Amino acid sequence: MGRAVLKEVETGATVVALPGAKPGVVPLPAPARKPISSRLLPWLRAILVNVLPPLVTVALIALFWQIAASGPQSSLPPPTKIWEEAKDLIVEPFYWAGSQDIGLGWRILVSLQRVAIGFSLAAIVGVLLGALVGQSVWAMRGLDPIFQVLRTVPPLAWLPLSLAAFRDSQPSAIFVIFITAIWPVIINTAVGIRNIPQDYRNVAQVLRLNQVEFFFKIMVPSAAPYIFTGLRIGVGLSWLAIVAAEMLTGGVGIGFFIWDAWNSSRLSDIIVALIYIGVVGFVLDRLVALTGSIVTRGTLTN
């Protein structure tokens, strides 16, 4: 018995036509689903590659520290003693027993509030000044030498002037953060603006974009990888500056906590605070890097 085999062009299904019968469509088998183990394997591999090496390194450092600091001549406490003396700071970072007796979590939030204000101002002003210097030859000749001189001034050197000008520790600390973070933003933004391809500028002229449209549609998107590189450097410097500034201005920030612990010879508290500072700084850097990767669609390298 003969039969005709046809194929539908659109669906790709096979049509079998038997004599005296209407053609029917033979459905294709459903694709087999991958087992759960094969789907979880990439996640497990990523965890092993990215998480396991730092954990092993930290464990080895803690072991070496424990052995080296357990001797009678050691002036630093071993990790076991740090846990015994500063366990409350680790387990309860957000306890509140008064305006000055608070956990490290609250102190870090106070410091982060200052960093957020100062860094935001530095980001806005830095991008604008960087765009001006990168776009205008006259602005570059007039402002770039001044920027290069001012950026070499240590952050804490600005603190006495800011205290004299504002007469309050809060705006003084914010100003120190601002003046510390603005320079890498200006410099990287200016470099990014100078590296805008000439074809983009020609397109802007053809479309007759005004200065505002050219800034938001051409300059900022083209220079975004450079801008976020400056922001990453700036946020790290901001976190460094606020910790140092709070040691001198006082208050309830994490910097003053370290200074107060030093005056009270609480070395375990200082070490725990340093670990907190390092973790927060790492998180800030990762957040800016992630934002930059999203905005630049992955062109920003971590």
mmCIF file of C-alpha atoms in Angstrom:
data_model
loop_
_atom_site.group_PDB
_atom_site.id
_atom_site.type_symbol
_atom_site.label_atom_id
_atom_site.label_comp_id
_atom_site.label_asym_id
_atom_site.label_seq_id
_atom_site.Cartn_x
_atom_site.Cartn_y
_atom_site.Cartn_z
ATOM 1 C CA MET A 1 0.000 0.000 0.000
ATOM 2 C CA GLY A 2 1.565 3.242 -1.047
ATOM 3 C CA ARG A 3 1.534 6.439 0.893
ATOM 4 C CA ALA A 4 2.603 10.008 0.286
ATOM 5 C CA VAL A 5 4.818 11.825 2.763
ATOM 6 C CA LEU A 6 4.471 15.613 2.858
ATOM 7 C CA LYS A 7 6.087 18.293 5.016
ATOM 8 C CA GLU A 8 4.589 21.521 6.187
ATOM 9 C CA VAL A 9 6.935 24.387 5.465
ATOM 10 C CA GLU A 10 5.905 26.644 8.349
ATOM 11 C CA THR A 11 5.763 24.133 11.207
ATOM 12 C CA GLY A 12 8.250 21.559 10.021
ATOM 13 C CA ALA A 13 5.863 18.716 10.984
ATOM 14 C CA THR A 14 5.631 15.535 8.891
ATOM 15 C CA VAL A 15 2.301 14.831 7.164
ATOM 16 C CA VAL A 16 1.504 11.206 6.228
ATOM 17 C CA ALA A 17 -1.194 10.690 3.577
ATOM 18 C CA LEU A 18 -2.658 7.165 3.319
ATOM 19 C CA PRO A 19 -4.891 6.105 0.408
ATOM 20 C CA GLY A 20 -8.494 6.850 1.217
ATOM 21 C CA ALA A 21 -7.645 8.730 4.402
ATOM 22 C CA LYS A 22 -7.207 12.376 5.249
ATOM 23 C CA PRO A 23 -3.686 13.552 5.872
ATOM 24 C CA GLY A 24 -2.760 13.753 9.543
ATOM 25 C CA VAL A 25 0.004 15.593 11.390
ATOM 26 C CA VAL A 26 2.426 13.530 13.415
ATOM 27 C CA PRO A 27 3.382 15.669 16.462
ATOM 28 C CA LEU A 28 7.051 16.074 17.263
ATOM 29 C CA PRO A 29 8.183 14.698 20.630
ATOM 30 C CA ALA A 30 8.510 17.272 23.427
ATOM 31 C CA PRO A 31 12.096 18.198 24.270
ATOM 32 C CA ALA A 32 13.367 16.349 27.301
ATOM 33 C CA ARG A 33 13.899 18.516 30.386
ATOM 34 C CA LYS A 34 17.329 18.582 31.891
ATOM 35 C CA PRO A 35 17.622 16.940 35.297
ATOM 36 C CA ILE A 36 17.844 19.180 38.335
ATOM 37 C CA SER A 37 21.409 18.118 39.000
ATOM 38 C CA SER A 38 22.607 19.359 35.612
ATOM 39 C CA ARG A 39 20.791 22.670 36.095
ATOM 40 C CA LEU A 40 22.312 23.221 39.533
ATOM 41 C CA LEU A 41 25.799 22.250 38.441
ATOM 42 C CA PRO A 42 26.721 25.699 37.000
ATOM 43 C CA TRP A 43 25.564 27.385 40.222
ATOM 44 C CA LEU A 44 27.594 25.016 42.363
ATOM 45 C CA ARG A 45 30.605 25.497 40.137
ATOM 46 C CA ALA A 46 30.285 29.283 40.393
ATOM 47 C CA ILE A 47 30.045 29.070 44.187
ATOM 48 C CA LEU A 48 33.110 26.865 44.392
ATOM 49 C CA VAL A 49 35.121 29.133 42.106
ATOM 50 C CA ASN A 50 34.113 32.482 43.653
ATOM 51 C CA VAL A 51 33.384 31.689 47.308
ATOM 52 C CA LEU A 52 35.562 28.781 48.300
ATOM 53 C CA PRO A 53 38.998 30.357 47.625
ATOM 54 C CA PRO A 54 38.337 33.442 49.820
ATOM 55 C CA LEU A 55 36.945 31.254 52.610
ATOM 56 C CA VAL A 56 40.000 29.016 52.527
ATOM 57 C CA THR A 57 42.280 32.055 52.538
ATOM 58 C CA VAL A 58 40.461 33.605 55.511
ATOM 59 C CA ALA A 59 40.635 30.306 57.396
ATOM 60 C CA LEU A 60 44.380 30.028 56.801
ATOM 61 C CA ILE A 61 44.945 33.632 57.908
ATOM 62 C CA ALA A 62 42.876 33.056 61.061
ATOM 63 C CA LEU A 63 44.835 29.883 61.825
ATOM 64 C CA PHE A 64 48.187 31.612 61.379
ATOM 65 C CA TRP A 65 46.937 34.565 63.444
ATOM 66 C CA GLN A 66 45.782 32.256 66.223
ATOM 67 C CA ILE A 67 49.171 30.537 66.381
ATOM 68 C CA ALA A 68 51.223 33.736 66.139
ATOM 69 C CA ALA A 69 49.148 35.714 68.678
ATOM 70 C CA SER A 70 48.935 32.951 71.279
ATOM 71 C CA GLY A 71 52.513 33.434 72.440
ATOM 72 C CA PRO A 72 53.355 35.310 75.645
ATOM 73 C CA GLN A 73 55.158 38.098 73.769
ATOM 74 C CA SER A 74 52.239 38.905 71.452
ATOM 75 C CA SER A 75 50.550 42.291 71.913
ATOM 76 C CA LEU A 76 47.586 41.505 69.637
ATOM 77 C CA PRO A 77 44.695 39.275 70.744
ATOM 78 C CA PRO A 78 44.122 35.979 68.899
ATOM 79 C CA PRO A 79 40.802 35.355 67.093
ATOM 80 C CA THR A 80 39.448 33.262 69.970
ATOM 81 C CA LYS A 81 40.024 36.088 72.449
ATOM 82 C CA ILE A 82 38.511 38.613 70.031
ATOM 83 C CA TRP A 83 35.361 36.502 69.898
ATOM 84 C CA GLU A 84 35.174 36.308 73.687
ATOM 85 C CA GLU A 85 35.677 40.049 74.234
ATOM 86 C CA ALA A 86 33.711 41.466 71.283
ATOM 87 C CA LYS A 87 31.041 38.827 70.782
ATOM 88 C CA ASP A 88 28.230 41.302 71.467
ATOM 89 C CA LEU A 89 29.466 43.615 68.699
ATOM 90 C CA ILE A 90 29.324 40.741 66.226
ATOM 91 C CA VAL A 91 26.099 39.054 67.313
ATOM 92 C CA GLU A 92 24.078 42.231 68.058
ATOM 93 C CA PRO A 93 25.240 44.983 65.672
ATOM 94 C CA PHE A 94 21.997 46.967 66.100
ATOM 95 C CA TYR A 95 21.543 47.063 69.857
ATOM 96 C CA TRP A 96 20.591 50.426 71.393
ATOM 97 C CA ALA A 97 21.275 51.282 75.041
ATOM 98 C CA GLY A 98 21.511 55.071 74.763
ATOM 99 C CA SER A 99 22.718 57.812 72.465
ATOM 100 C CA GLN A 100 26.357 56.746 72.808
ATOM 101 C CA ASP A 101 26.004 53.060 73.714
ATOM 102 C CA ILE A 102 24.861 51.654 70.368
ATOM 103 C CA GLY A 103 25.895 48.782 68.123
ATOM 104 C CA LEU A 104 28.308 48.988 65.227
ATOM 105 C CA GLY A 105 25.445 48.650 62.767
ATOM 106 C CA TRP A 106 23.973 51.991 63.855
ATOM 107 C CA ARG A 107 27.387 53.643 63.781
ATOM 108 C CA ILE A 108 28.008 52.399 60.254
ATOM 109 C CA LEU A 109 24.611 53.736 59.160
ATOM 110 C CA VAL A 110 25.528 57.175 60.527
ATOM 111 C CA SER A 111 28.795 57.095 58.603
ATOM 112 C CA LEU A 112 27.048 55.850 55.457
ATOM 113 C CA GLN A 113 24.587 58.734 55.663
ATOM 114 C CA ARG A 114 27.457 61.207 55.567
ATOM 115 C CA VAL A 115 29.119 59.303 52.753
ATOM 116 C CA ALA A 116 25.887 59.248 50.742
ATOM 117 C CA ILE A 117 25.493 63.028 50.930
ATOM 118 C CA GLY A 118 29.116 63.894 50.224
ATOM 119 C CA PHE A 119 29.571 61.302 47.496
ATOM 120 C CA SER A 120 26.320 62.250 45.738
ATOM 121 C CA LEU A 121 27.382 65.888 45.617
ATOM 122 C CA ALA A 122 30.822 64.883 44.357
ATOM 123 C CA ALA A 123 29.287 62.689 41.649
ATOM 124 C CA ILE A 124 26.989 65.436 40.347
ATOM 125 C CA VAL A 125 29.540 68.250 40.437
ATOM 126 C CA GLY A 126 32.340 65.969 39.244
ATOM 127 C CA VAL A 127 30.465 64.785 36.157
ATOM 128 C CA LEU A 128 29.511 68.345 35.211
ATOM 129 C CA LEU A 129 33.026 69.722 35.678
ATOM 130 C CA GLY A 130 34.541 66.701 33.949
ATOM 131 C CA ALA A 131 32.254 67.196 30.966
ATOM 132 C CA LEU A 132 33.217 70.865 30.815
ATOM 133 C CA VAL A 133 36.938 70.123 30.959
ATOM 134 C CA GLY A 134 36.660 67.298 28.447
ATOM 135 C CA GLN A 135 34.560 69.260 25.975
ATOM 136 C CA SER A 136 36.196 72.698 26.124
ATOM 137 C CA VAL A 137 39.875 73.221 25.371
ATOM 138 C CA TRP A 138 39.865 76.551 27.204
ATOM 139 C CA ALA A 139 38.284 74.995 30.291
ATOM 140 C CA MET A 140 40.869 72.228 30.247
ATOM 141 C CA ARG A 141 43.737 74.720 30.053
ATOM 142 C CA GLY A 142 42.285 76.869 32.818
ATOM 143 C CA LEU A 143 40.968 74.270 35.264
ATOM 144 C CA ASP A 144 43.041 71.131 34.774
ATOM 145 C CA PRO A 145 46.222 72.536 36.406
ATOM 146 C CA ILE A 146 44.168 73.668 39.416
ATOM 147 C CA PHE A 147 42.525 70.259 39.712
ATOM 148 C CA GLN A 148 45.883 68.498 39.520
ATOM 149 C CA VAL A 149 47.231 70.637 42.373
ATOM 150 C CA LEU A 150 44.184 70.327 44.644
ATOM 151 C CA ARG A 151 43.768 66.577 44.222
ATOM 152 C CA THR A 152 47.199 65.968 45.764
ATOM 153 C CA VAL A 153 46.160 67.594 49.062
ATOM 154 C CA PRO A 154 45.492 64.878 51.695
ATOM 155 C CA PRO A 155 41.812 64.631 52.694
ATOM 156 C CA LEU A 156 42.370 65.343 56.393
ATOM 157 C CA ALA A 157 44.287 68.510 55.530
ATOM 158 C CA TRP A 158 40.943 70.024 54.516
ATOM 159 C CA LEU A 159 39.346 69.248 57.883
ATOM 160 C CA PRO A 160 40.633 72.288 59.851
ATOM 161 C CA LEU A 161 39.472 74.661 57.118
ATOM 162 C CA SER A 162 36.078 72.990 56.908
ATOM 163 C CA LEU A 163 35.648 73.157 60.692
ATOM 164 C CA ALA A 164 36.554 76.839 60.625
ATOM 165 C CA ALA A 165 34.129 77.499 57.770
ATOM 166 C CA PHE A 166 31.119 75.426 58.891
ATOM 167 C CA ARG A 167 31.746 75.371 62.675
ATOM 168 C CA ASP A 168 30.075 71.990 62.930
ATOM 169 C CA SER A 169 31.373 68.450 62.584
ATOM 170 C CA GLN A 170 28.565 67.130 60.369
ATOM 171 C CA PRO A 171 28.974 69.479 57.364
ATOM 172 C CA SER A 172 32.740 69.438 57.865
ATOM 173 C CA ALA A 173 32.865 65.658 57.483
ATOM 174 C CA ILE A 174 30.597 65.834 54.434
ATOM 175 C CA PHE A 175 32.864 68.453 52.861
ATOM 176 C CA VAL A 176 35.913 66.243 53.411
ATOM 177 C CA ILE A 177 34.106 63.391 51.648
ATOM 178 C CA PHE A 178 33.108 65.699 48.804
ATOM 179 C CA ILE A 179 36.588 67.103 48.258
ATOM 180 C CA THR A 180 38.090 63.606 48.404
ATOM 181 C CA ALA A 181 35.731 61.890 45.971
ATOM 182 C CA ILE A 182 35.354 64.593 43.347
ATOM 183 C CA TRP A 183 38.797 64.391 41.721
ATOM 184 C CA PRO A 184 38.653 60.868 40.252
ATOM 185 C CA VAL A 185 35.148 61.616 38.974
ATOM 186 C CA ILE A 186 36.309 64.796 37.227
ATOM 187 C CA ILE A 187 39.406 63.224 35.700
ATOM 188 C CA ASN A 188 37.732 60.044 34.446
ATOM 189 C CA THR A 189 34.728 61.927 33.082
ATOM 190 C CA ALA A 190 36.994 64.326 31.199
ATOM 191 C CA VAL A 191 38.928 61.423 29.674
ATOM 192 C CA GLY A 192 35.686 59.757 28.631
ATOM 193 C CA ILE A 193 34.382 62.937 26.999
ATOM 194 C CA ARG A 194 37.619 63.403 25.048
ATOM 195 C CA ASN A 195 37.367 59.825 23.748
ATOM 196 C CA ILE A 196 33.884 60.241 22.260
ATOM 197 C CA PRO A 197 34.126 59.087 18.614
ATOM 198 C CA GLN A 198 33.954 61.855 16.051
ATOM 199 C CA ASP A 199 31.148 59.997 14.276
ATOM 200 C CA TYR A 200 28.917 60.559 17.313
ATOM 201 C CA ARG A 201 29.634 64.261 17.200
ATOM 202 C CA ASN A 202 28.845 64.343 13.480
ATOM 203 C CA VAL A 203 25.518 62.618 14.101
ATOM 204 C CA ALA A 204 24.693 65.198 16.779
ATOM 205 C CA GLN A 205 25.374 67.982 14.289
ATOM 206 C CA VAL A 206 23.213 66.333 11.642
ATOM 207 C CA LEU A 207 20.363 65.935 14.137
ATOM 208 C CA ARG A 208 20.936 69.517 15.336
ATOM 209 C CA LEU A 209 21.003 68.553 18.997
ATOM 210 C CA ASN A 210 21.290 71.421 21.441
ATOM 211 C CA GLN A 211 23.827 71.380 24.270
ATOM 212 C CA VAL A 212 21.463 69.765 26.776
ATOM 213 C CA GLU A 213 20.405 67.041 24.336
ATOM 214 C CA PHE A 214 24.012 66.462 23.303
ATOM 215 C CA PHE A 215 25.008 66.088 26.959
ATOM 216 C CA PHE A 216 22.347 63.529 27.879
ATOM 217 C CA LYS A 217 22.079 61.637 24.565
ATOM 218 C CA ILE A 218 25.707 61.577 23.399
ATOM 219 C CA MET A 219 28.184 62.606 26.089
ATOM 220 C CA VAL A 220 26.878 60.740 29.128
ATOM 221 C CA PRO A 221 26.145 57.396 27.379
ATOM 222 C CA SER A 222 29.481 57.430 25.544
ATOM 223 C CA ALA A 223 31.528 58.334 28.618
ATOM 224 C CA ALA A 224 29.542 56.141 31.041
ATOM 225 C CA PRO A 225 32.261 53.454 31.439
ATOM 226 C CA TYR A 226 34.806 56.145 32.326
ATOM 227 C CA ILE A 227 32.359 57.907 34.632
ATOM 228 C CA PHE A 228 31.604 54.765 36.613
ATOM 229 C CA THR A 229 35.290 53.975 36.893
ATOM 230 C CA GLY A 230 35.719 57.357 38.554
ATOM 231 C CA LEU A 231 32.698 56.720 40.761
ATOM 232 C CA ARG A 232 34.131 53.403 41.943
ATOM 233 C CA ILE A 233 37.381 55.067 42.902
ATOM 234 C CA GLY A 234 35.505 57.947 44.504
ATOM 235 C CA VAL A 235 33.232 55.815 46.678
ATOM 236 C CA GLY A 236 36.233 53.927 48.031
ATOM 237 C CA LEU A 237 38.037 57.158 48.854
ATOM 238 C CA SER A 238 34.864 58.515 50.459
ATOM 239 C CA TRP A 239 34.654 55.568 52.834
ATOM 240 C CA LEU A 240 38.326 55.970 53.729
ATOM 241 C CA ALA A 241 37.912 59.691 54.331
ATOM 242 C CA ILE A 242 34.853 59.476 56.582
ATOM 243 C CA VAL A 243 36.484 56.947 58.902
ATOM 244 C CA ALA A 244 39.545 59.156 59.289
ATOM 245 C CA ALA A 245 37.507 62.357 59.639
ATOM 246 C CA GLU A 246 35.248 60.901 62.329
ATOM 247 C CA MET A 247 38.274 60.049 64.439
ATOM 248 C CA LEU A 248 38.936 63.773 64.740
ATOM 249 C CA THR A 249 35.424 65.232 64.689
ATOM 250 C CA GLY A 250 33.813 62.799 67.151
ATOM 251 C CA GLY A 251 30.163 61.791 67.130
ATOM 252 C CA VAL A 252 28.688 58.318 66.827
ATOM 253 C CA GLY A 253 30.244 57.179 63.552
ATOM 254 C CA ILE A 254 32.414 54.132 63.086
ATOM 255 C CA GLY A 255 35.575 56.252 62.952
ATOM 256 C CA PHE A 256 35.001 57.771 66.377
ATOM 257 C CA PHE A 257 34.223 54.311 67.759
ATOM 258 C CA ILE A 258 37.699 53.124 66.720
ATOM 259 C CA TRP A 259 39.345 56.169 68.283
ATOM 260 C CA ASP A 260 37.369 55.754 71.501
ATOM 261 C CA ALA A 261 38.224 52.043 71.636
ATOM 262 C CA TRP A 262 41.906 52.900 71.223
ATOM 263 C CA ASN A 263 41.763 55.343 74.108
ATOM 264 C CA SER A 264 40.172 52.585 76.205
ATOM 265 C CA SER A 265 42.681 49.926 75.012
ATOM 266 C CA ARG A 266 39.905 47.747 73.547
ATOM 267 C CA LEU A 267 41.915 46.140 70.760
ATOM 268 C CA SER A 268 39.338 43.441 70.104
ATOM 269 C CA ASP A 269 36.683 46.080 69.425
ATOM 270 C CA ILE A 270 39.040 47.855 67.023
ATOM 271 C CA ILE A 271 39.714 44.679 65.045
ATOM 272 C CA VAL A 272 36.008 43.882 64.762
ATOM 273 C CA ALA A 273 35.312 47.449 63.606
ATOM 274 C CA LEU A 274 38.052 47.178 60.974
ATOM 275 C CA ILE A 275 36.455 44.016 59.613
ATOM 276 C CA TYR A 276 33.091 45.789 59.439
ATOM 277 C CA ILE A 277 34.709 48.716 57.607
ATOM 278 C CA GLY A 278 36.344 46.415 55.069
ATOM 279 C CA VAL A 279 33.130 44.510 54.378
ATOM 280 C CA VAL A 280 31.105 47.709 53.941
ATOM 281 C CA GLY A 281 33.746 49.161 51.619
ATOM 282 C CA PHE A 282 33.662 45.997 49.523
ATOM 283 C CA VAL A 283 29.862 46.116 49.305
ATOM 284 C CA LEU A 284 29.920 49.781 48.252
ATOM 285 C CA ASP A 285 32.406 49.031 45.489
ATOM 286 C CA ARG A 286 30.346 46.066 44.259
ATOM 287 C CA LEU A 287 27.154 48.141 44.228
ATOM 288 C CA VAL A 288 28.711 50.894 42.122
ATOM 289 C CA ALA A 289 30.283 48.294 39.822
ATOM 290 C CA LEU A 290 26.945 46.486 39.415
ATOM 291 C CA THR A 291 25.138 49.749 38.668
ATOM 292 C CA GLY A 292 27.794 50.668 36.135
ATOM 293 C CA SER A 293 27.566 47.264 34.466
ATOM 294 C CA ILE A 294 23.789 47.632 34.133
ATOM 295 C CA VAL A 295 23.963 51.190 32.814
ATOM 296 C CA THR A 296 26.785 50.477 30.378
ATOM 297 C CA ARG A 297 25.275 47.100 29.400
ATOM 298 C CA GLY A 298 28.259 45.102 30.530
ATOM 299 C CA THR A 299 31.016 47.215 28.977
ATOM 300 C CA LEU A 300 32.338 48.186 32.407
ATOM 301 C CA THR A 301 34.942 45.719 33.601
ATOM 302 C CA ASN A 302 34.956 44.702 37.275
#
